[in-house]
GROMACS .gro file of C-alpha atoms in nm:
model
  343
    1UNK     CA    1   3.026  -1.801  -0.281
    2UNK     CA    2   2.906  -1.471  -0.408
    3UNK     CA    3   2.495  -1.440  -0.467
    4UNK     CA    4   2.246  -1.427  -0.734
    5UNK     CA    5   2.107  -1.038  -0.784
    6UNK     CA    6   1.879  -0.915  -1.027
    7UNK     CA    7   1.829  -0.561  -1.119
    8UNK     CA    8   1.517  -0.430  -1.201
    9UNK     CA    9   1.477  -0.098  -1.398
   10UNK     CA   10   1.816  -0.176  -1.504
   11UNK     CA   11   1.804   0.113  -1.816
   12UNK     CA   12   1.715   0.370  -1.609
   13UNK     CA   13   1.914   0.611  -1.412
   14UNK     CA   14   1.935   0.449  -1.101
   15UNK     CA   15   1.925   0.136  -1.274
   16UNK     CA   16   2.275   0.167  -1.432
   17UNK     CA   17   2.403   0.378  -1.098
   18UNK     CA   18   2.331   0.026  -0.926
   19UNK     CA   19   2.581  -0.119  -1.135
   20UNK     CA   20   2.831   0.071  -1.134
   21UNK     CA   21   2.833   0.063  -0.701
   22UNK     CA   22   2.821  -0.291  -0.754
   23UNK     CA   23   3.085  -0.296  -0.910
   24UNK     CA   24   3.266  -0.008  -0.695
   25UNK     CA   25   3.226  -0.229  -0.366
   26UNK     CA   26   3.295  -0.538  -0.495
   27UNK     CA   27   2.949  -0.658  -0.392
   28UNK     CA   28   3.019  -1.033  -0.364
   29UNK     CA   29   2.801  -1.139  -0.658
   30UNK     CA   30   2.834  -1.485  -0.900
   31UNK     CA   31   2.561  -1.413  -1.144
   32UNK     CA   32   2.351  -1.065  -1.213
   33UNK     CA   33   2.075  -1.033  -1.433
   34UNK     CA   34   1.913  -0.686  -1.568
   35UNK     CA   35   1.554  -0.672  -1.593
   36UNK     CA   36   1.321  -0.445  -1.773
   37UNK     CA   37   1.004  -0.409  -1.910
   38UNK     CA   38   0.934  -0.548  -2.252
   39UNK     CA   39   0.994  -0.253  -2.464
   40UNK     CA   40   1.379  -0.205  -2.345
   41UNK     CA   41   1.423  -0.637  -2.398
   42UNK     CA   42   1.792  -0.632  -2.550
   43UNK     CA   43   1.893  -0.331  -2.470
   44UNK     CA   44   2.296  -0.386  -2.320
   45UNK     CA   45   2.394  -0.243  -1.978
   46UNK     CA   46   2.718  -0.262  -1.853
   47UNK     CA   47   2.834  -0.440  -1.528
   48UNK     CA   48   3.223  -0.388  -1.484
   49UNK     CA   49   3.350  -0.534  -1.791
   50UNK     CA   50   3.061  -0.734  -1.857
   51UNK     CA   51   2.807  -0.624  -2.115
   52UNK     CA   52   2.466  -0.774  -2.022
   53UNK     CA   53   2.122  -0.764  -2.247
   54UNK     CA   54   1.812  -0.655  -2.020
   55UNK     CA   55   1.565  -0.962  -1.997
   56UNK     CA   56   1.154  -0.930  -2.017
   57UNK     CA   57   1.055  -0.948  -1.652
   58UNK     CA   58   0.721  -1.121  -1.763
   59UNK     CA   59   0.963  -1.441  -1.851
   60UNK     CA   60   1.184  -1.384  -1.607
   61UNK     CA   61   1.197  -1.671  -1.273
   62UNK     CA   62   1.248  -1.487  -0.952
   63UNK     CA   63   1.353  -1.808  -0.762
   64UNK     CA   64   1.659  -1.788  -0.921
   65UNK     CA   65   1.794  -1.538  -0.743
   66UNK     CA   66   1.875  -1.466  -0.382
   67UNK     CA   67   1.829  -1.070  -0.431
   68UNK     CA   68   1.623  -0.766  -0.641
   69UNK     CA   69   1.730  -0.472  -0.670
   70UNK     CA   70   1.439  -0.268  -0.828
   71UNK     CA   71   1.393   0.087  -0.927
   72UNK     CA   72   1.067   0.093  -1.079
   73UNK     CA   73   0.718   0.307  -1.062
   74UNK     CA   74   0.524   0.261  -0.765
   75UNK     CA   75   0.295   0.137  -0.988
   76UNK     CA   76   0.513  -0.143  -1.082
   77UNK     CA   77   0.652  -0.205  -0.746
   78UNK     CA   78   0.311  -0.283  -0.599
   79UNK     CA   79   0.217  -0.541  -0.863
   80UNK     CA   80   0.531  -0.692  -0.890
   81UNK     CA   81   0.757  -0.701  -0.536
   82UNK     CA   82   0.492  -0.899  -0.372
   83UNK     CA   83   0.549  -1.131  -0.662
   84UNK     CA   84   0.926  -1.145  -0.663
   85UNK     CA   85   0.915  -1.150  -0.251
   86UNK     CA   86   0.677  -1.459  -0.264
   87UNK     CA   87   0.979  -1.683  -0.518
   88UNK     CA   88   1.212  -1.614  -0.234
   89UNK     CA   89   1.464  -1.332  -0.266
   90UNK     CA   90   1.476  -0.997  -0.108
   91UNK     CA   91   1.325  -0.746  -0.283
   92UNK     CA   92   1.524  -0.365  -0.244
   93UNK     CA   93   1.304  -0.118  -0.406
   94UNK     CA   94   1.348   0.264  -0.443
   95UNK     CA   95   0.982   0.316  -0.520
   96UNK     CA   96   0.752   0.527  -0.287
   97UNK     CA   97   0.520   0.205  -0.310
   98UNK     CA   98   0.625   0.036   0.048
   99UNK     CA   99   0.787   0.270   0.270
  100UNK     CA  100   0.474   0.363   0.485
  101UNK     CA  101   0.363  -0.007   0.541
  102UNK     CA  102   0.457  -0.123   0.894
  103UNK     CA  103   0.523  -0.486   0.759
  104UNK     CA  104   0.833  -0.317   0.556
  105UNK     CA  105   1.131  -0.152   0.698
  106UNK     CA  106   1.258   0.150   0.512
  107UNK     CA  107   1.610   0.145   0.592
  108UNK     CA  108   1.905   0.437   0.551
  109UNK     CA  109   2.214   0.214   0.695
  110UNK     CA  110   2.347   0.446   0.928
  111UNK     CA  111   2.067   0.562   1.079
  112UNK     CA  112   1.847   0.247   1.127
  113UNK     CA  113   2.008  -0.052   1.018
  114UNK     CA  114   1.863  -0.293   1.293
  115UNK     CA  115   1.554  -0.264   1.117
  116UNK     CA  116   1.669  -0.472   0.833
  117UNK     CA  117   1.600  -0.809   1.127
  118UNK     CA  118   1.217  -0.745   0.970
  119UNK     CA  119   1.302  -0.791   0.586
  120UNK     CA  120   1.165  -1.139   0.617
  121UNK     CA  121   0.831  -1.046   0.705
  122UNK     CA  122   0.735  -0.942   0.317
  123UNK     CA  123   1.067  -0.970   0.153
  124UNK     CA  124   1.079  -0.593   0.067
  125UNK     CA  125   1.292  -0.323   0.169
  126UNK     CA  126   1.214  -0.007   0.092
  127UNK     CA  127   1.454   0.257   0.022
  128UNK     CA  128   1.342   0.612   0.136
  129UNK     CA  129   1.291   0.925  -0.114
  130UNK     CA  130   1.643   1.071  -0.194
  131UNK     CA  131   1.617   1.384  -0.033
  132UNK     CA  132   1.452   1.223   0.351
  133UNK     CA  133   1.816   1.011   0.248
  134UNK     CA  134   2.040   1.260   0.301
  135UNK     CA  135   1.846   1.440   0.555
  136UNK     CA  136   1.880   1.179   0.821
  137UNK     CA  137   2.193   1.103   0.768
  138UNK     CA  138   2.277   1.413   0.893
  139UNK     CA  139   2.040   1.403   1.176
  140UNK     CA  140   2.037   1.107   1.355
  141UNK     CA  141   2.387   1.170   1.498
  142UNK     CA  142   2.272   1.530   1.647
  143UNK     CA  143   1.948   1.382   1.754
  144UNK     CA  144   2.138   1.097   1.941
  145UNK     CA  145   2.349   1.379   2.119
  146UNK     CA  146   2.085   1.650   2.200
  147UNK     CA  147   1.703   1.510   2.076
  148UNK     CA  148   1.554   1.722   1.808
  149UNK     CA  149   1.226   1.879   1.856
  150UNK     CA  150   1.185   2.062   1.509
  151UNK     CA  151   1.320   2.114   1.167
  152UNK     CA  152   1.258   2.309   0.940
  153UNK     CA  153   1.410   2.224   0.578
  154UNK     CA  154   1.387   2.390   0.186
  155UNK     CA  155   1.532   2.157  -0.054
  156UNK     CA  156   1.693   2.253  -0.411
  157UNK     CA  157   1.657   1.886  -0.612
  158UNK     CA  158   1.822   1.851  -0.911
  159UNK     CA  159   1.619   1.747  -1.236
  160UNK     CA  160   1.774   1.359  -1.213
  161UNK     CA  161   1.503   1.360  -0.899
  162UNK     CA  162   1.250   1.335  -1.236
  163UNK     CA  163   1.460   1.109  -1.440
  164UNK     CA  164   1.628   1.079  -1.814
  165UNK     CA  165   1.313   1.306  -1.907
  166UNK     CA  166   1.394   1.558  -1.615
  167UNK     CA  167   1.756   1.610  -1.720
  168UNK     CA  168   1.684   1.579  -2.137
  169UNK     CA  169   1.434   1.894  -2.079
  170UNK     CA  170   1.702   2.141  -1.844
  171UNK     CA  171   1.928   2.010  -2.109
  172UNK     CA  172   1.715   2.121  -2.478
  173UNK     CA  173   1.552   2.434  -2.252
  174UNK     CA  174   1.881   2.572  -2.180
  175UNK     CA  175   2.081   2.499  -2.508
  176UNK     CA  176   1.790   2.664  -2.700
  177UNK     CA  177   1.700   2.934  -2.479
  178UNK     CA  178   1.946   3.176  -2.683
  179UNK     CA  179   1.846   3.061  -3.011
  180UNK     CA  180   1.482   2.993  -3.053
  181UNK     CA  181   1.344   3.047  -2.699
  182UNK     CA  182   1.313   2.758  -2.462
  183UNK     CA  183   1.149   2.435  -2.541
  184UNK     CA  184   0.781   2.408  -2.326
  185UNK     CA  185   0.756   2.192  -2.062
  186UNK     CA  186   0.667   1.865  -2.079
  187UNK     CA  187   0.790   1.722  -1.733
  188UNK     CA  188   0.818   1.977  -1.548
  189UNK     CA  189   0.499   2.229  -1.509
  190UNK     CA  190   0.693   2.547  -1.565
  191UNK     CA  191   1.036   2.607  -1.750
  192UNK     CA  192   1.292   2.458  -1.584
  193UNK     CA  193   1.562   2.654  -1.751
  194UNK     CA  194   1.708   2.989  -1.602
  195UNK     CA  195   1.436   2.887  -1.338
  196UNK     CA  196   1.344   2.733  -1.006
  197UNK     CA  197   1.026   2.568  -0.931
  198UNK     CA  198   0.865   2.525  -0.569
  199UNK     CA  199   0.645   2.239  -0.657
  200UNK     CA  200   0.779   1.867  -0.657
  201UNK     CA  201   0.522   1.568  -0.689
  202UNK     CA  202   0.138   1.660  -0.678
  203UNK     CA  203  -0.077   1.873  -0.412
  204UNK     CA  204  -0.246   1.762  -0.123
  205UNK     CA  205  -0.543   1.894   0.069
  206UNK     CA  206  -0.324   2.092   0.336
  207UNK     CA  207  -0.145   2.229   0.060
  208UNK     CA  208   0.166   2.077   0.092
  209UNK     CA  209   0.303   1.802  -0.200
  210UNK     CA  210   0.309   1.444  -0.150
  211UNK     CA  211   0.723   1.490  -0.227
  212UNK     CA  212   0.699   1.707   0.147
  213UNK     CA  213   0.456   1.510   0.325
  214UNK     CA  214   0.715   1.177   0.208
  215UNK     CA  215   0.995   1.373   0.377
  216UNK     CA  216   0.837   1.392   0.703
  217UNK     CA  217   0.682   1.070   0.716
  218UNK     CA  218   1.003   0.879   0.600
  219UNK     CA  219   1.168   1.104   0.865
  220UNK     CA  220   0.933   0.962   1.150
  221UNK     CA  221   0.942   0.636   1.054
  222UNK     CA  222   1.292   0.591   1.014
  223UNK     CA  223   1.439   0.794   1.285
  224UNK     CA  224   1.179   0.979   1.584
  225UNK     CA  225   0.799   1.004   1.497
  226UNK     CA  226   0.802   1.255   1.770
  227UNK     CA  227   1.031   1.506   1.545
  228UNK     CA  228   0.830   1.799   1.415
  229UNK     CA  229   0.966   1.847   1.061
  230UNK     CA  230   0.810   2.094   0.763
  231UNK     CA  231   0.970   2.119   0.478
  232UNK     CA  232   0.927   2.305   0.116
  233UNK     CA  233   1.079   2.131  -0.156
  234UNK     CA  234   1.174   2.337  -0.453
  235UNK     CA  235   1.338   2.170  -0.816
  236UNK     CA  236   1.652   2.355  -0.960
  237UNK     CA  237   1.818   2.374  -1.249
  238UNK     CA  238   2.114   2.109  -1.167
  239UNK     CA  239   2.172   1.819  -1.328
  240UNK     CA  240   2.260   1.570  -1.035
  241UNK     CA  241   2.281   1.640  -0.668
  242UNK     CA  242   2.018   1.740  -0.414
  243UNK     CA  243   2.092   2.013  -0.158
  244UNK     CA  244   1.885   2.106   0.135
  245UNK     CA  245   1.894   2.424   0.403
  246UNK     CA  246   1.807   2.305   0.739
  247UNK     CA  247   1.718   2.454   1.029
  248UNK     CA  248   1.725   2.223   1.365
  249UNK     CA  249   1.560   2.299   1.708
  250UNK     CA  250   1.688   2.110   1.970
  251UNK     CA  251   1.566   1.993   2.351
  252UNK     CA  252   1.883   1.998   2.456
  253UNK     CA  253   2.214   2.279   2.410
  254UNK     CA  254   2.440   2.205   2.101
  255UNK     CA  255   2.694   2.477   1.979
  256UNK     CA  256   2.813   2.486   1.606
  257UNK     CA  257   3.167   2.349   1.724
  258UNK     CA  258   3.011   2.074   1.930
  259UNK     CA  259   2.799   1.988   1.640
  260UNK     CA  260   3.046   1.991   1.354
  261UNK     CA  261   3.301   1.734   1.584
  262UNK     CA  262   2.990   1.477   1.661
  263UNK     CA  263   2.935   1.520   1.243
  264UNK     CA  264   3.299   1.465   1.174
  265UNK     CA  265   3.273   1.110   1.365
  266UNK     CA  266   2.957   1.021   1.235
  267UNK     CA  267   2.929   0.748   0.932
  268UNK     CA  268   2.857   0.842   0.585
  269UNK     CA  269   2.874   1.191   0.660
  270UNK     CA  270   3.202   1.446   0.532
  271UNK     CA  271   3.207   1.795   0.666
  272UNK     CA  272   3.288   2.053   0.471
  273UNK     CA  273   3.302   2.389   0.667
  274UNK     CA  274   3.518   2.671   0.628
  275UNK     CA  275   3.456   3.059   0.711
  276UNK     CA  276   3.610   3.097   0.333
  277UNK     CA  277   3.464   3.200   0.010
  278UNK     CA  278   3.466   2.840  -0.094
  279UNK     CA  279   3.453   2.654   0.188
  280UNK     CA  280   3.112   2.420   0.132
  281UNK     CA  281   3.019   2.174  -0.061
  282UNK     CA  282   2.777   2.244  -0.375
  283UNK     CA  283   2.579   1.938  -0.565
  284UNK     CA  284   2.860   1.977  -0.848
  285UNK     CA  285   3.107   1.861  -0.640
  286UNK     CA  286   2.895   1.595  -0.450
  287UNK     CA  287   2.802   1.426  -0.811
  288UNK     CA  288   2.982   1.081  -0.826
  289UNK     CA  289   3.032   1.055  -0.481
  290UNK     CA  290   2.923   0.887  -0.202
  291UNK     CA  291   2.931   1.056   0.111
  292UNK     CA  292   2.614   1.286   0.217
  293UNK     CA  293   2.844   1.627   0.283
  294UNK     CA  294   2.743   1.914   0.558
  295UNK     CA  295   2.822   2.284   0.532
  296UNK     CA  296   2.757   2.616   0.701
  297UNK     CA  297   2.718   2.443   1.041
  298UNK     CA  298   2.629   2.776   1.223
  299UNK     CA  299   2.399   2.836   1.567
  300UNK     CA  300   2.072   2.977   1.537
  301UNK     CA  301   2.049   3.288   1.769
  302UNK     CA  302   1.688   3.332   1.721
  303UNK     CA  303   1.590   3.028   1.913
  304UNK     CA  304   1.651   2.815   2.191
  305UNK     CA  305   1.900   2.561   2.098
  306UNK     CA  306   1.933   2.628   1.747
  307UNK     CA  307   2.169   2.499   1.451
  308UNK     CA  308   2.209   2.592   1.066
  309UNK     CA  309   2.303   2.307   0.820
  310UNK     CA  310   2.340   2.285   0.433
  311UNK     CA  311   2.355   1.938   0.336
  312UNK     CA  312   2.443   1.814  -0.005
  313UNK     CA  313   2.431   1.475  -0.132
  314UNK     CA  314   2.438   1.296  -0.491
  315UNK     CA  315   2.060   1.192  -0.521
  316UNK     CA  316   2.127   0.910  -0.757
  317UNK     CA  317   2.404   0.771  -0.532
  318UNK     CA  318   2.313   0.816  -0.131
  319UNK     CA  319   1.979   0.909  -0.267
  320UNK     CA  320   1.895   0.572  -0.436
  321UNK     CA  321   2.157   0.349  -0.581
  322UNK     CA  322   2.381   0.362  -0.306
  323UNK     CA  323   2.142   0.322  -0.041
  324UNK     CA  324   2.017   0.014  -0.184
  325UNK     CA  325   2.358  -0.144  -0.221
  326UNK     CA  326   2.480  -0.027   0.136
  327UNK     CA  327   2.143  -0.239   0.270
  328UNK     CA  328   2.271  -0.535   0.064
  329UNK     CA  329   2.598  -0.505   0.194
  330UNK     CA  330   2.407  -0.496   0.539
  331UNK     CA  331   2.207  -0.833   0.472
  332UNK     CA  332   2.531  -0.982   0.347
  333UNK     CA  333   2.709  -0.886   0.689
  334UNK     CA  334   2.413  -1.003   0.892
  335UNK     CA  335   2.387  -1.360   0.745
  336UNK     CA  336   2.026  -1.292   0.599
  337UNK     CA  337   2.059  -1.302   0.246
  338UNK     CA  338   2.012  -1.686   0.134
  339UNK     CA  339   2.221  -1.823  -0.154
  340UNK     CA  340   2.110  -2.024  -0.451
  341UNK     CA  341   2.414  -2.277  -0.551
  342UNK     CA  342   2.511  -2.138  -0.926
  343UNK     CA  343   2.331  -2.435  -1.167
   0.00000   0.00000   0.00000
């Protein structure tokens, strides 16, 4: 018997990407529902073959179902997941809105996954930011092998990162940027077009944004709060797919050749590396699938124990959707999703 899932935020992006992996998996499910907020009541989303029409949340009875998928607001999440984790299922939610509370695990499957023993205690989930996703991914198998002691990352996040909005403005800036001039920004602070823009999420009092200070949090949480990690993360103009330079410092030694075998093994990682004019992976390529992908694997000779990465990844797959299926797949495989007999 398959289980009951609901999908919350099932118009938006993510929304419809958790459908589609669904679907991809073959995610043992008997019924699905999509939710949404009142205004998109109606509106059809496909599921396979299967058209459905999104349902008001407000009417909507969370008991019937043994799992939530939710990509909502933080807003949202905080009113509503306690709500939906109190009728009984599991609530997995791609919001910022739980990850930092220590009665939640925030979970990236191959990194942590025995964390997903405490989903019980709130019956929430949290799913990390998309690019602290990818990052770890790639970490925690060189970490395992030779402890890290710093990183130092600059992301390049593709416009999805912001949403239907994000990409509709890259989309009208750079169509009319030959004819009338570009279009002003509405969701982004500064044309987004022919541009790049270091400035993701809002500023903080140590001048950093609250989309870098996520990254290393998440980072501690999930895999070594002893990890020194800054980051500066700058929005491009791509469409899908989040890349990120990274620069590792390690306790222990770890060549390049050492590094890219222990990478090859690792899970939901594909290495990409060749000393040739196309030999790396760039977010075009990484868009529809779901492996995070390393390149330019190269020492650092300007420190002690030092290592190069560029790691690629499609944001609303490993970044979001596909994280939050891959920790339903891991409930389902660890006998702690509870099913609701079909009426």
């Amino acid at each position: 018997m398959g289980y009951r899932v609901a999908v919350v935020g099932a118009t938006g992006n993510v929304g419809r990407e958790i459908f589609s992996i669904l679907e991809e998996v073959k995610f043992p499910v008997d019924k699905i529902h999509a939710i949404a907020s009142r205004k998109s009541i109606g509106v059809d989303v496909a599921f396979g073959e299967h058209i459905l029409k999104c349902q008001d949340i407000e009417q909507f009875d969370f008991s019937s179902v043994d799992l939530v998928l939710m990509s909502v607001s933080g807003a949202f999440s905080r009113e509503w997941a306690p709500k939906m984790g109190a009728a009984g299922p599991i609530v997995i939610d791609n919001s910022s809105a739980w990850r930092m509370d220590p009665d939640v695990p925030l979970i990236v499957p191959e990194v942590n996954p025995d964390d997903v023993s405490y989903a019980r205690k709130k019956n929430i989930i949290a799913n990390p930011n998309c690019s602290t996703a990818q990052l770890v991914v790639a970490l925690k198998p060189l970490h395992d092998r030779a402890r890290i002691k710093r990183v130092v990352v600059a992301t390049y996040q593709s416009v999805s990162g912001a949403g239907k909005e994000g990409m509709d403005e890259l989309f009208d800036q750079t169509k009319n940027v030959f004819v009338l001039g570009a279009t002003p920004p509405k969701t982004f602070p500064k044309q987004i077009a022919f541009n790049v823009i270091p400035f993701i999420g809002t500023f903080q009092d140590d001048g950093y944004t609250d989309e870098e200070q996520k990254m290393w949090r998440e980072t501690h949480k999930i895999l070594d709060p002893s990890i020194k990690l800054t980051v500066t993360c700058v929005r491009v103009p791509v469409m899908v797919g989040h890349s990120e330079a990274v620069n590792i410092e390690f306790h222990a030694p770890l060549d390049e050749d050492e590094a890219r075998d222990i990478l090859r093994e690792a899970p939901g990682i594909s290495v990409i590396d060749k000393h040739e004019p196309t030999g790396y992976m760039t977010p075009k390529e990484a868009q529809g699938e779901f492996p995070v992908f390393v390149s330019r694997i190269r020492n650092d000779p300007t420190i002690e124990n030092g290592l190069n990465l560029w790691v690629v990844a499609d944001n609303l797959r490993k970044g979001a959707a596909l994280n939050a299926v891959q920790i339903a797949e891991l409930l389902h495989e660890r006998g702690l999703l509870r099913q609701k007999a079909l009426a």
